[in-house]
PDB file of C-alpha atoms in Angstrom:
ATOM      1  CA  MET A   1       0.000   0.000   0.000  1.00 47.00           C
ATOM      2  CA  ALA A   2       2.769   2.345   0.741  1.00 50.00           C
ATOM      3  CA  PHE A   3       4.105   1.797  -2.703  1.00 48.00           C
ATOM      4  CA  LEU A   4       0.897   2.970  -4.379  1.00 48.00           C
ATOM      5  CA  TYR A   5       0.732   6.037  -2.240  1.00 48.00           C
ATOM      6  CA  ALA A   6       4.377   6.797  -2.763  1.00 50.00           C
ATOM      7  CA  PHE A   7       4.099   7.215  -6.559  1.00 48.00           C
ATOM      8  CA  PRO A   8       0.567   8.302  -7.346  1.00 51.00           C
ATOM      9  CA  ARG A   9       1.637  11.191  -9.545  1.00 55.00           C
ATOM     10  CA  ASP A  10       4.031   9.182 -11.684  1.00 54.00           C
ATOM     11  CA  ALA A  11       1.519   6.399 -12.287  1.00 52.00           C
ATOM     12  CA  SER A  12      -1.255   8.751 -13.289  1.00 54.00           C
ATOM     13  CA  ALA A  13       1.150  10.749 -15.441  1.00 57.00           C
ATOM     14  CA  ALA A  14       2.207   7.602 -17.295  1.00 56.00           C
ATOM     15  CA  MET A  15      -1.386   6.565 -17.786  1.00 58.00           C
ATOM     16  CA  GLY A  16      -2.286  10.039 -19.008  1.00 65.00           C
ATOM     17  CA  ARG A  17       0.454   9.983 -21.674  1.00 64.00           C
ATOM     18  CA  ALA A  18      -0.620   6.548 -22.940  1.00 63.00           C
ATOM     19  CA  ALA A  19      -4.230   7.649 -23.024  1.00 65.00           C
ATOM     20  CA  ARG A  20      -3.323  10.752 -25.021  1.00 69.00           C
ATOM     21  CA  ILE A  21      -1.573   8.561 -27.631  1.00 70.00           C
ATOM     22  CA  VAL A  22      -3.998   5.615 -27.813  1.00 67.00           C
ATOM     23  CA  ARG A  23      -7.351   7.428 -27.550  1.00 71.00           C
ATOM     24  CA  PRO A  24      -7.148   9.106 -31.041  1.00 73.00           C
ATOM     25  CA  LEU A  25      -6.189   5.770 -32.645  1.00 68.00           C
ATOM     26  CA  PHE A  26      -9.252   4.083 -31.159  1.00 68.00           C
ATOM     27  CA  ARG A  27     -11.486   6.926 -32.342  1.00 73.00           C
ATOM     28  CA  GLN A  28     -10.127   6.661 -35.893  1.00 72.00           C
ATOM     29  CA  MET A  29     -10.513   2.858 -35.992  1.00 68.00           C
ATOM     30  CA  SER A  30     -14.055   3.067 -34.674  1.00 70.00           C
ATOM     31  CA  ARG A  31     -14.929   5.541 -37.450  1.00 70.00           C
ATOM     32  CA  VAL A  32     -13.532   3.151 -40.110  1.00 65.00           C
ATOM     33  CA  PHE A  33     -15.488   0.202 -38.746  1.00 64.00           C
ATOM     34  CA  ALA A  34     -18.630   2.323 -38.372  1.00 62.00           C
ATOM     35  CA  ARG A  35     -18.363   3.347 -42.050  1.00 60.00           C
ATOM     36  CA  ARG A  36     -17.864  -0.269 -43.130  1.00 56.00           C
ATOM     37  CA  ASP A  37     -20.921  -1.423 -41.178  1.00 53.00           C
ATOM     38  CA  ALA A  38     -22.978   1.463 -42.533  1.00 53.00           C
ATOM     39  CA  ASN A  39     -22.085   0.455 -46.110  1.00 55.00           C
ATOM     40  CA  ARG A  40     -23.150  -3.139 -45.497  1.00 59.00           C
ATOM     41  CA  ASN A  41     -26.598  -2.123 -44.375  1.00 55.00           C
ATOM     42  CA  THR A  42     -27.391   0.202 -47.260  1.00 54.00           C
ATOM     43  CA  PRO A  43     -30.134  -0.954 -49.619  1.00 58.00           C
ATOM     44  CA  HIS A  44     -27.938  -0.258 -52.664  1.00 60.00           C
ATOM     45  CA  SER A  45     -25.425  -2.962 -51.844  1.00 64.00           C
ATOM     46  CA  GLU A  46     -23.735  -4.905 -54.676  1.00 68.00           C
ATOM     47  CA  CYS A  47     -23.450  -8.225 -52.845  1.00 69.00           C
ATOM     48  CA  GLY A  48     -25.477 -10.258 -55.389  1.00 78.00           C
ATOM     49  CA  SER A  49     -24.232  -8.633 -58.579  1.00 83.00           C
ATOM     50  CA  SER A  50     -21.189 -10.873 -58.869  1.00 84.00           C
ATOM     51  CA  LEU A  51     -23.424 -13.953 -58.666  1.00 86.00           C
ATOM     52  CA  VAL A  52     -25.637 -12.676 -61.477  1.00 88.00           C
ATOM     53  CA  GLU A  53     -22.604 -11.769 -63.601  1.00 90.00           C
ATOM     54  CA  PHE A  54     -21.118 -15.219 -63.021  1.00 91.00           C
ATOM     55  CA  ALA A  55     -24.369 -16.936 -64.030  1.00 91.00           C
ATOM     56  CA  LEU A  56     -24.599 -14.955 -67.265  1.00 92.00           C
ATOM     57  CA  THR A  57     -20.936 -15.417 -68.111  1.00 94.00           C
ATOM     58  CA  ILE A  58     -20.827 -19.152 -67.401  1.00 94.00           C
ATOM     59  CA  SER A  59     -23.934 -19.783 -69.513  1.00 91.00           C
ATOM     60  CA  VAL A  60     -22.403 -18.008 -72.519  1.00 92.00           C
ATOM     61  CA  LEU A  61     -19.064 -19.722 -71.954  1.00 94.00           C
ATOM     62  CA  MET A  62     -20.633 -23.187 -71.710  1.00 92.00           C
ATOM     63  CA  ALA A  63     -22.705 -22.582 -74.859  1.00 90.00           C
ATOM     64  CA  PHE A  64     -19.487 -21.660 -76.671  1.00 92.00           C
ATOM     65  CA  VAL A  65     -17.681 -24.766 -75.348  1.00 94.00           C
ATOM     66  CA  PHE A  66     -20.487 -27.143 -76.385  1.00 91.00           C
ATOM     67  CA  THR A  67     -20.729 -25.528 -79.837  1.00 91.00           C
ATOM     68  CA  LEU A  68     -16.981 -25.901 -80.260  1.00 94.00           C
ATOM     69  CA  MET A  69     -17.166 -29.563 -79.230  1.00 92.00           C
ATOM     70  CA  GLU A  70     -19.971 -30.228 -81.740  1.00 90.00           C
ATOM     71  CA  ALA A  71     -17.985 -28.517 -84.521  1.00 91.00           C
ATOM     72  CA  CYS A  72     -14.928 -30.618 -83.656  1.00 92.00           C
ATOM     73  CA  MET A  73     -17.008 -33.803 -83.795  1.00 90.00           C
ATOM     74  CA  ALA A  74     -18.367 -32.787 -87.215  1.00 89.00           C
ATOM     75  CA  LEU A  75     -14.846 -32.137 -88.546  1.00 92.00           C
ATOM     76  CA  TYR A  76     -13.616 -35.430 -87.100  1.00 90.00           C
ATOM     77  CA  THR A  77     -16.531 -37.263 -88.718  1.00 89.00           C
ATOM     78  CA  TYR A  78     -15.794 -35.610 -92.075  1.00 91.00           C
ATOM     79  CA  SER A  79     -12.167 -36.682 -91.785  1.00 91.00           C
ATOM     80  CA  MET A  80     -13.226 -40.246 -91.029  1.00 90.00           C
ATOM     81  CA  ILE A  81     -15.622 -40.509 -93.978  1.00 90.00           C
ATOM     82  CA  SER A  82     -12.940 -39.055 -96.269  1.00 92.00           C
ATOM     83  CA  GLU A  83     -10.521 -41.715 -95.048  1.00 92.00           C
ATOM     84  CA  SER A  84     -13.166 -44.415 -95.523  1.00 91.00           C
ATOM     85  CA  ALA A  85     -13.756 -43.262 -99.106  1.00 93.00           C
ATOM     86  CA  ARG A  86     -10.015 -43.379 -99.860  1.00 94.00           C
ATOM     87  CA  GLU A  87      -9.633 -46.819 -98.263  1.00 92.00           C
ATOM     88  CA  ALA A  88     -12.617 -48.198-100.176  1.00 92.00           C
ATOM     89  CA  THR A  89     -11.163 -46.825-103.422  1.00 93.00           C
ATOM     90  CA  ARG A  90      -7.794 -48.432-102.632  1.00 92.00           C
ATOM     91  CA  TYR A  91      -9.582 -51.703-101.977  1.00 90.00           C
ATOM     92  CA  ALA A  92     -11.313 -51.376-105.342  1.00 89.00           C
ATOM     93  CA  ILE A  93      -8.147 -50.618-107.340  1.00 88.00           C
ATOM     94  CA  VAL A  94      -6.309 -53.599-105.847  1.00 86.00           C
ATOM     95  CA  HIS A  95      -9.262 -55.971-106.288  1.00 83.00           C
ATOM     96  CA  GLY A  96     -10.070 -55.140-109.910  1.00 76.00           C
ATOM     97  CA  SER A  97     -11.375 -57.548-112.570  1.00 73.00           C
ATOM     98  CA  THR A  98      -8.106 -59.493-112.876  1.00 74.00           C
ATOM     99  CA  CYS A  99      -7.391 -60.033-109.183  1.00 72.00           C
ATOM    100  CA  LEU A 100      -6.273 -63.569-108.281  1.00 70.00           C
ATOM    101  CA  THR A 101      -5.074 -64.994-104.988  1.00 70.00           C
ATOM    102  CA  SER A 102      -2.105 -67.337-104.607  1.00 68.00           C
ATOM    103  CA  SER A 103      -4.433 -70.325-105.087  1.00 68.00           C
ATOM    104  CA  SER A 104      -5.701 -68.841-108.382  1.00 63.00           C
ATOM    105  CA  ALA A 105      -9.077 -68.003-106.843  1.00 63.00           C
ATOM    106  CA  SER A 106     -10.787 -64.837-108.004  1.00 69.00           C
ATOM    107  CA  CYS A 107     -10.746 -61.894-105.589  1.00 75.00           C
ATOM    108  CA  THR A 108     -12.491 -59.369-107.802  1.00 77.00           C
ATOM    109  CA  ALA A 109     -14.513 -56.697-106.079  1.00 79.00           C
ATOM    110  CA  SER A 110     -17.978 -55.703-107.191  1.00 84.00           C
ATOM    111  CA  ALA A 111     -19.722 -52.459-106.274  1.00 86.00           C
ATOM    112  CA  ALA A 112     -21.622 -54.285-103.496  1.00 88.00           C
ATOM    113  CA  ASN A 113     -18.365 -55.675-102.051  1.00 87.00           C
ATOM    114  CA  ILE A 114     -16.754 -52.220-102.099  1.00 88.00           C
ATOM    115  CA  ASN A 115     -19.817 -50.646-100.430  1.00 89.00           C
ATOM    116  CA  SER A 116     -19.849 -53.253 -97.658  1.00 87.00           C
ATOM    117  CA  TYR A 117     -16.069 -52.805 -97.195  1.00 88.00           C
ATOM    118  CA  ALA A 118     -16.499 -49.048 -96.761  1.00 87.00           C
ATOM    119  CA  LYS A 119     -19.324 -49.531 -94.235  1.00 85.00           C
ATOM    120  CA  ALA A 120     -17.337 -52.149 -92.312  1.00 83.00           C
ATOM    121  CA  ARG A 121     -14.227 -49.947 -92.153  1.00 77.00           C
ATOM    122  CA  GLY A 122     -14.943 -49.210 -88.517  1.00 67.00           C
ATOM    123  CA  LEU A 123     -16.048 -45.604 -88.765  1.00 70.00           C
ATOM    124  CA  PRO A 124     -16.664 -44.520 -85.179  1.00 68.00           C
ATOM    125  CA  ASN A 125     -20.217 -43.295 -85.451  1.00 70.00           C
ATOM    126  CA  VAL A 126     -19.815 -40.475 -82.924  1.00 63.00           C
ATOM    127  CA  GLY A 127     -22.757 -38.532 -84.257  1.00 61.00           C
ATOM    128  CA  SER A 128     -25.049 -41.578 -84.545  1.00 75.00           C
ATOM    129  CA  GLY A 129     -25.884 -40.550 -88.107  1.00 80.00           C
ATOM    130  CA  THR A 130     -26.511 -42.585 -91.249  1.00 83.00           C
ATOM    131  CA  LEU A 131     -23.807 -43.647 -93.691  1.00 86.00           C
ATOM    132  CA  ASN A 132     -24.548 -44.217 -97.387  1.00 90.00           C
ATOM    133  CA  VAL A 133     -21.922 -45.572 -99.787  1.00 91.00           C
ATOM    134  CA  ASN A 134     -22.202 -45.528-103.579  1.00 93.00           C
ATOM    135  CA  THR A 135     -19.574 -47.100-105.835  1.00 92.00           C
ATOM    136  CA  THR A 136     -19.520 -46.385-109.567  1.00 91.00           C
ATOM    137  CA  PHE A 137     -17.231 -47.234-112.447  1.00 90.00           C
ATOM    138  CA  PRO A 138     -17.242 -44.099-114.635  1.00 89.00           C
ATOM    139  CA  ASP A 139     -15.609 -45.946-117.560  1.00 86.00           C
ATOM    140  CA  GLY A 140     -18.292 -48.642-117.447  1.00 82.00           C
ATOM    141  CA  ASN A 141     -16.154 -51.594-116.356  1.00 81.00           C
ATOM    142  CA  ALA A 142     -13.752 -52.781-113.667  1.00 78.00           C
ATOM    143  CA  ALA A 143     -10.910 -53.577-116.061  1.00 82.00           C
ATOM    144  CA  PRO A 144      -7.363 -52.414-115.268  1.00 84.00           C
ATOM    145  CA  GLY A 145      -6.846 -48.832-116.438  1.00 86.00           C
ATOM    146  CA  SER A 146     -10.491 -47.904-115.769  1.00 88.00           C
ATOM    147  CA  HIS A 147     -11.638 -45.577-113.015  1.00 90.00           C
ATOM    148  CA  VAL A 148     -13.527 -46.383-109.835  1.00 92.00           C
ATOM    149  CA  LYS A 149     -15.317 -43.739-107.784  1.00 94.00           C
ATOM    150  CA  VAL A 150     -16.559 -44.163-104.209  1.00 94.00           C
ATOM    151  CA  ASP A 151     -19.015 -41.570-102.832  1.00 95.00           C
ATOM    152  CA  ILE A 152     -19.833 -41.546 -99.138  1.00 93.00           C
ATOM    153  CA  THR A 153     -22.617 -39.433 -97.685  1.00 93.00           C
ATOM    154  CA  TYR A 154     -23.038 -39.130 -93.934  1.00 90.00           C
ATOM    155  CA  VAL A 155     -25.898 -37.331 -92.223  1.00 90.00           C
ATOM    156  CA  PHE A 156     -24.499 -35.799 -89.033  1.00 89.00           C
ATOM    157  CA  PRO A 157     -27.200 -34.830 -86.517  1.00 88.00           C
ATOM    158  CA  ILE A 158     -26.476 -31.608 -84.629  1.00 88.00           C
ATOM    159  CA  LYS A 159     -27.212 -32.018 -80.933  1.00 85.00           C
ATOM    160  CA  LEU A 160     -26.976 -28.705 -79.114  1.00 84.00           C
ATOM    161  CA  PRO A 161     -29.143 -27.563 -76.236  1.00 79.00           C
ATOM    162  CA  PHE A 162     -31.758 -24.934 -77.093  1.00 80.00           C
ATOM    163  CA  VAL A 163     -31.160 -25.503 -80.827  1.00 82.00           C
ATOM    164  CA  PRO A 164     -33.811 -27.198 -82.987  1.00 86.00           C
ATOM    165  CA  LYS A 165     -32.824 -30.669 -84.136  1.00 86.00           C
ATOM    166  CA  THR A 166     -31.061 -30.268 -87.452  1.00 88.00           C
ATOM    167  CA  SER A 167     -28.542 -32.300 -89.382  1.00 89.00           C
ATOM    168  CA  LEU A 168     -25.518 -31.624 -91.511  1.00 89.00           C
ATOM    169  CA  SER A 169     -24.932 -33.631 -94.672  1.00 92.00           C
ATOM    170  CA  LEU A 170     -21.251 -34.513 -95.106  1.00 92.00           C
ATOM    171  CA  ASP A 171     -20.136 -35.837 -98.480  1.00 94.00           C
ATOM    172  CA  SER A 172     -16.789 -37.195 -99.584  1.00 93.00           C
ATOM    173  CA  SER A 173     -15.680 -38.965-102.728  1.00 93.00           C
ATOM    174  CA  SER A 174     -12.537 -40.596-103.997  1.00 93.00           C
ATOM    175  CA  GLN A 175     -11.622 -41.641-107.517  1.00 93.00           C
ATOM    176  CA  MET A 176      -8.621 -43.739-108.646  1.00 91.00           C
ATOM    177  CA  VAL A 177      -7.459 -45.896-111.554  1.00 90.00           C
ATOM    178  CA  ILE A 178      -7.851 -49.674-111.214  1.00 86.00           C
ATOM    179  CA  LEU A 179      -4.475 -51.448-111.154  1.00 81.00           C
ATOM    180  CA  GLN A 180      -5.413 -55.141-111.479  1.00 73.00           C
TER     181      GLN A 180
END
């Protein structure tokens, strides 16, 4: 007790100096927090605007992504039917009217054989469309030196959300000279 009574002036003087320094800082911080709380309670707050902007942006972005994926599938399908037409034409030029196997059996290819070969090529039907193959001999026969032409038509259905069901007709043809 004697200690407290011995230095009452020094203790209060030290407390007074600290109070003079700290009190304005507390006032300033309380004003900042009061302003922040006042802004949160205003009716013109922008708390939900970012959610609305995100919803609009993501819907446009996803529509673009799905359209891009559908276009890529259509280009891939066109590439595959072009390859099938070339392979069917190669099959036709190798299996012409004079084709014989090692056992002297005939291996000639007719238009029906070439069409079934092109359909059985293993085209991955990613679009679940319909494939039509037409083989013609423009010179009229399958003799060596004549031409063979394979036309492939594929109907690619377009499957996009909010788009009416439509289809895209892809056509590819290949023509070569019969070797055998």
